[in-house]
């Protein structure tokens, strides 16, 4: 056997082991992968009940209904379609009607979405990329619009009186 053929056999063996490792990793992760969907995606695609996914959009105005034992019903919309959501638990402090939300859970028969996690945007300029893309397509989200806060002005040591002269630092 020549050096060239031994090298090719070694490369093929390493490639096979690498492909097997990647395949095993992907198989192990297949149960925990959750796909993002907008309400329009759910309405257009035949998603089987029991499918775990993330639903993102805006909380529809007037849809928030609180029940006993921290039960909450609300609707998520992307202006084209709406999905009813049932959630039991504490909502984030920034959760309110008309704001962006991402809910993770299971689609039930009849189109009801039972969420086990609800996330709200955390500041004035944050929106999950998928939600922002869906809202941009609907014309409801403008980049750099009124939702964007002005960047803070830089300060210098000379302008900041609380730091004192440079020799004291």
mmCIF file of C-alpha atoms in Angstrom:
data_model
loop_
_atom_site.group_PDB
_atom_site.id
_atom_site.type_symbol
_atom_site.label_atom_id
_atom_site.label_comp_id
_atom_site.label_asym_id
_atom_site.label_seq_id
_atom_site.Cartn_x
_atom_site.Cartn_y
_atom_site.Cartn_z
ATOM 1 C CA UNK A 1 0.000 0.000 0.000
ATOM 2 C CA UNK A 2 1.413 3.389 -1.001
ATOM 3 C CA UNK A 3 1.522 6.539 1.108
ATOM 4 C CA UNK A 4 -1.081 8.166 -1.116
ATOM 5 C CA UNK A 5 -3.617 5.376 -0.682
ATOM 6 C CA UNK A 6 -3.050 5.270 3.109
ATOM 7 C CA UNK A 7 -3.636 9.030 3.278
ATOM 8 C CA UNK A 8 -6.886 8.739 1.279
ATOM 9 C CA UNK A 9 -8.107 5.911 3.528
ATOM 10 C CA UNK A 10 -7.310 7.984 6.636
ATOM 11 C CA UNK A 11 -9.140 11.046 5.218
ATOM 12 C CA UNK A 12 -12.173 8.916 4.275
ATOM 13 C CA UNK A 13 -12.268 7.321 7.739
ATOM 14 C CA UNK A 14 -12.063 10.738 9.480
ATOM 15 C CA UNK A 15 -14.801 12.103 7.207
ATOM 16 C CA UNK A 16 -17.037 9.132 7.994
ATOM 17 C CA UNK A 17 -16.536 9.522 11.754
ATOM 18 C CA UNK A 18 -17.266 13.264 11.490
ATOM 19 C CA UNK A 19 -20.440 12.654 9.447
ATOM 20 C CA UNK A 20 -21.602 10.044 11.982
ATOM 21 C CA UNK A 21 -20.958 12.453 14.882
ATOM 22 C CA UNK A 22 -22.911 15.263 13.186
ATOM 23 C CA UNK A 23 -25.773 12.872 12.425
ATOM 24 C CA UNK A 24 -25.948 11.695 16.055
ATOM 25 C CA UNK A 25 -25.904 15.299 17.346
ATOM 26 C CA UNK A 26 -28.718 16.327 15.006
ATOM 27 C CA UNK A 27 -30.761 13.256 15.952
ATOM 28 C CA UNK A 28 -30.309 14.012 19.668
ATOM 29 C CA UNK A 29 -31.368 17.641 19.167
ATOM 30 C CA UNK A 30 -34.409 16.888 17.008
ATOM 31 C CA UNK A 31 -36.699 16.652 20.036
ATOM 32 C CA UNK A 32 -35.697 20.058 21.392
ATOM 33 C CA UNK A 33 -35.740 22.142 18.205
ATOM 34 C CA UNK A 34 -38.635 24.619 18.187
ATOM 35 C CA UNK A 35 -39.597 26.468 15.008
ATOM 36 C CA UNK A 36 -40.874 30.050 14.890
ATOM 37 C CA UNK A 37 -44.222 30.727 13.209
ATOM 38 C CA UNK A 38 -46.316 33.839 12.725
ATOM 39 C CA UNK A 39 -50.131 33.660 12.880
ATOM 40 C CA UNK A 40 -50.225 33.858 9.057
ATOM 41 C CA UNK A 41 -47.878 30.860 8.813
ATOM 42 C CA UNK A 42 -50.156 28.832 11.073
ATOM 43 C CA UNK A 43 -53.248 29.829 9.053
ATOM 44 C CA UNK A 44 -51.644 29.019 5.675
ATOM 45 C CA UNK A 45 -49.790 25.821 6.568
ATOM 46 C CA UNK A 46 -51.441 22.641 7.751
ATOM 47 C CA UNK A 47 -49.609 22.365 11.074
ATOM 48 C CA UNK A 48 -50.568 19.202 12.929
ATOM 49 C CA UNK A 49 -52.088 19.581 16.401
ATOM 50 C CA UNK A 50 -49.561 18.731 19.091
ATOM 51 C CA UNK A 51 -46.724 20.414 17.220
ATOM 52 C CA UNK A 52 -44.395 22.387 19.480
ATOM 53 C CA UNK A 53 -43.510 25.821 18.128
ATOM 54 C CA UNK A 54 -42.914 29.479 18.900
ATOM 55 C CA UNK A 55 -45.654 31.913 17.993
ATOM 56 C CA UNK A 56 -44.710 35.558 17.526
ATOM 57 C CA UNK A 57 -46.544 38.757 16.735
ATOM 58 C CA UNK A 58 -48.440 41.527 18.489
ATOM 59 C CA UNK A 59 -50.901 41.087 21.342
ATOM 60 C CA UNK A 60 -54.223 42.027 19.772
ATOM 61 C CA UNK A 61 -55.913 45.054 21.327
ATOM 62 C CA UNK A 62 -58.938 44.132 23.436
ATOM 63 C CA UNK A 63 -58.126 40.420 23.530
ATOM 64 C CA UNK A 64 -56.539 40.130 26.985
ATOM 65 C CA UNK A 65 -58.748 38.244 29.457
ATOM 66 C CA UNK A 66 -57.516 37.242 32.896
ATOM 67 C CA UNK A 67 -59.043 34.268 34.694
ATOM 68 C CA UNK A 68 -58.621 32.571 38.052
ATOM 69 C CA UNK A 69 -55.327 30.995 39.151
ATOM 70 C CA UNK A 70 -53.149 33.145 36.833
ATOM 71 C CA UNK A 71 -54.931 31.888 33.703
ATOM 72 C CA UNK A 72 -54.677 34.344 30.822
ATOM 73 C CA UNK A 73 -56.266 34.262 27.372
ATOM 74 C CA UNK A 74 -55.146 36.635 24.618
ATOM 75 C CA UNK A 75 -54.757 36.727 20.852
ATOM 76 C CA UNK A 76 -51.544 37.117 18.858
ATOM 77 C CA UNK A 77 -51.827 38.802 15.477
ATOM 78 C CA UNK A 78 -49.645 39.893 12.590
ATOM 79 C CA UNK A 79 -52.510 41.973 11.097
ATOM 80 C CA UNK A 80 -53.388 39.224 8.582
ATOM 81 C CA UNK A 81 -54.250 36.353 10.892
ATOM 82 C CA UNK A 82 -54.925 35.879 14.586
ATOM 83 C CA UNK A 83 -54.256 32.923 16.889
ATOM 84 C CA UNK A 84 -55.937 32.542 20.282
ATOM 85 C CA UNK A 85 -53.470 31.769 23.098
ATOM 86 C CA UNK A 86 -54.118 30.248 26.525
ATOM 87 C CA UNK A 87 -51.407 30.650 29.163
ATOM 88 C CA UNK A 88 -51.313 29.824 32.851
ATOM 89 C CA UNK A 89 -48.614 31.550 34.852
ATOM 90 C CA UNK A 90 -47.047 34.905 35.514
ATOM 91 C CA UNK A 91 -46.732 37.238 32.543
ATOM 92 C CA UNK A 92 -43.656 39.423 32.014
ATOM 93 C CA UNK A 93 -43.925 42.967 33.412
ATOM 94 C CA UNK A 94 -43.753 44.491 29.911
ATOM 95 C CA UNK A 95 -46.566 42.314 28.536
ATOM 96 C CA UNK A 96 -49.512 44.405 27.320
ATOM 97 C CA UNK A 97 -51.862 44.788 24.391
ATOM 98 C CA UNK A 98 -50.351 46.155 21.192
ATOM 99 C CA UNK A 99 -46.806 45.057 22.102
ATOM 100 C CA UNK A 100 -44.594 42.355 20.619
ATOM 101 C CA UNK A 101 -44.697 38.910 22.160
ATOM 102 C CA UNK A 102 -43.241 35.447 21.555
ATOM 103 C CA UNK A 103 -45.077 32.488 23.080
ATOM 104 C CA UNK A 104 -43.666 28.964 23.118
ATOM 105 C CA UNK A 105 -46.014 26.019 23.421
ATOM 106 C CA UNK A 106 -48.200 23.503 21.615
ATOM 107 C CA UNK A 107 -50.846 23.982 18.938
ATOM 108 C CA UNK A 108 -54.040 22.205 19.991
ATOM 109 C CA UNK A 109 -56.920 20.883 17.878
ATOM 110 C CA UNK A 110 -59.235 23.706 16.849
ATOM 111 C CA UNK A 111 -56.391 26.202 16.424
ATOM 112 C CA UNK A 112 -55.979 27.154 20.111
ATOM 113 C CA UNK A 113 -52.355 27.643 21.148
ATOM 114 C CA UNK A 114 -51.488 26.507 24.684
ATOM 115 C CA UNK A 115 -48.371 28.405 25.751
ATOM 116 C CA UNK A 116 -46.009 27.342 28.508
ATOM 117 C CA UNK A 117 -43.633 30.314 28.070
ATOM 118 C CA UNK A 118 -44.456 33.919 27.183
ATOM 119 C CA UNK A 119 -41.737 36.459 26.389
ATOM 120 C CA UNK A 120 -42.272 40.193 25.927
ATOM 121 C CA UNK A 121 -39.892 42.726 24.452
ATOM 122 C CA UNK A 122 -37.449 44.019 27.045
ATOM 123 C CA UNK A 123 -36.907 47.635 25.999
ATOM 124 C CA UNK A 124 -38.070 50.245 23.545
ATOM 125 C CA UNK A 125 -35.877 49.113 20.638
ATOM 126 C CA UNK A 126 -36.008 45.303 20.931
ATOM 127 C CA UNK A 127 -38.130 43.052 18.747
ATOM 128 C CA UNK A 128 -37.275 39.436 17.849
ATOM 129 C CA UNK A 129 -35.927 39.368 14.301
ATOM 130 C CA UNK A 130 -38.594 36.980 13.017
ATOM 131 C CA UNK A 131 -41.401 39.073 14.511
ATOM 132 C CA UNK A 132 -39.881 42.294 13.138
ATOM 133 C CA UNK A 133 -39.565 40.723 9.666
ATOM 134 C CA UNK A 134 -43.205 39.599 9.735
ATOM 135 C CA UNK A 135 -44.335 43.061 10.880
ATOM 136 C CA UNK A 136 -42.162 44.803 8.273
ATOM 137 C CA UNK A 137 -43.877 42.749 5.586
ATOM 138 C CA UNK A 138 -47.209 44.033 6.927
ATOM 139 C CA UNK A 139 -45.989 47.651 7.113
ATOM 140 C CA UNK A 140 -46.421 47.825 10.918
ATOM 141 C CA UNK A 141 -42.715 48.098 11.866
ATOM 142 C CA UNK A 142 -40.360 50.827 10.724
ATOM 143 C CA UNK A 143 -36.648 50.544 11.382
ATOM 144 C CA UNK A 144 -35.400 53.656 13.162
ATOM 145 C CA UNK A 145 -38.961 54.884 13.720
ATOM 146 C CA UNK A 146 -40.402 56.228 16.968
ATOM 147 C CA UNK A 147 -39.588 52.945 18.729
ATOM 148 C CA UNK A 148 -35.865 53.644 18.516
ATOM 149 C CA UNK A 149 -34.329 55.568 21.384
ATOM 150 C CA UNK A 150 -31.647 58.155 20.646
ATOM 151 C CA UNK A 151 -28.130 56.874 21.322
ATOM 152 C CA UNK A 152 -26.544 58.249 24.499
ATOM 153 C CA UNK A 153 -24.160 61.160 24.097
ATOM 154 C CA UNK A 154 -20.529 60.262 24.757
ATOM 155 C CA UNK A 155 -18.943 61.855 27.784
ATOM 156 C CA UNK A 156 -15.315 62.799 28.194
ATOM 157 C CA UNK A 157 -13.280 62.930 31.365
ATOM 158 C CA UNK A 158 -12.736 66.676 30.934
ATOM 159 C CA UNK A 159 -16.479 67.338 30.642
ATOM 160 C CA UNK A 160 -17.406 65.125 33.599
ATOM 161 C CA UNK A 161 -16.949 67.117 36.796
ATOM 162 C CA UNK A 162 -17.523 64.096 39.034
ATOM 163 C CA UNK A 163 -14.224 62.499 37.966
ATOM 164 C CA UNK A 164 -12.092 65.454 39.014
ATOM 165 C CA UNK A 165 -8.800 66.448 37.430
ATOM 166 C CA UNK A 166 -6.726 63.794 35.729
ATOM 167 C CA UNK A 167 -3.940 64.058 38.297
ATOM 168 C CA UNK A 168 -6.271 62.867 41.097
ATOM 169 C CA UNK A 169 -7.227 59.613 39.354
#
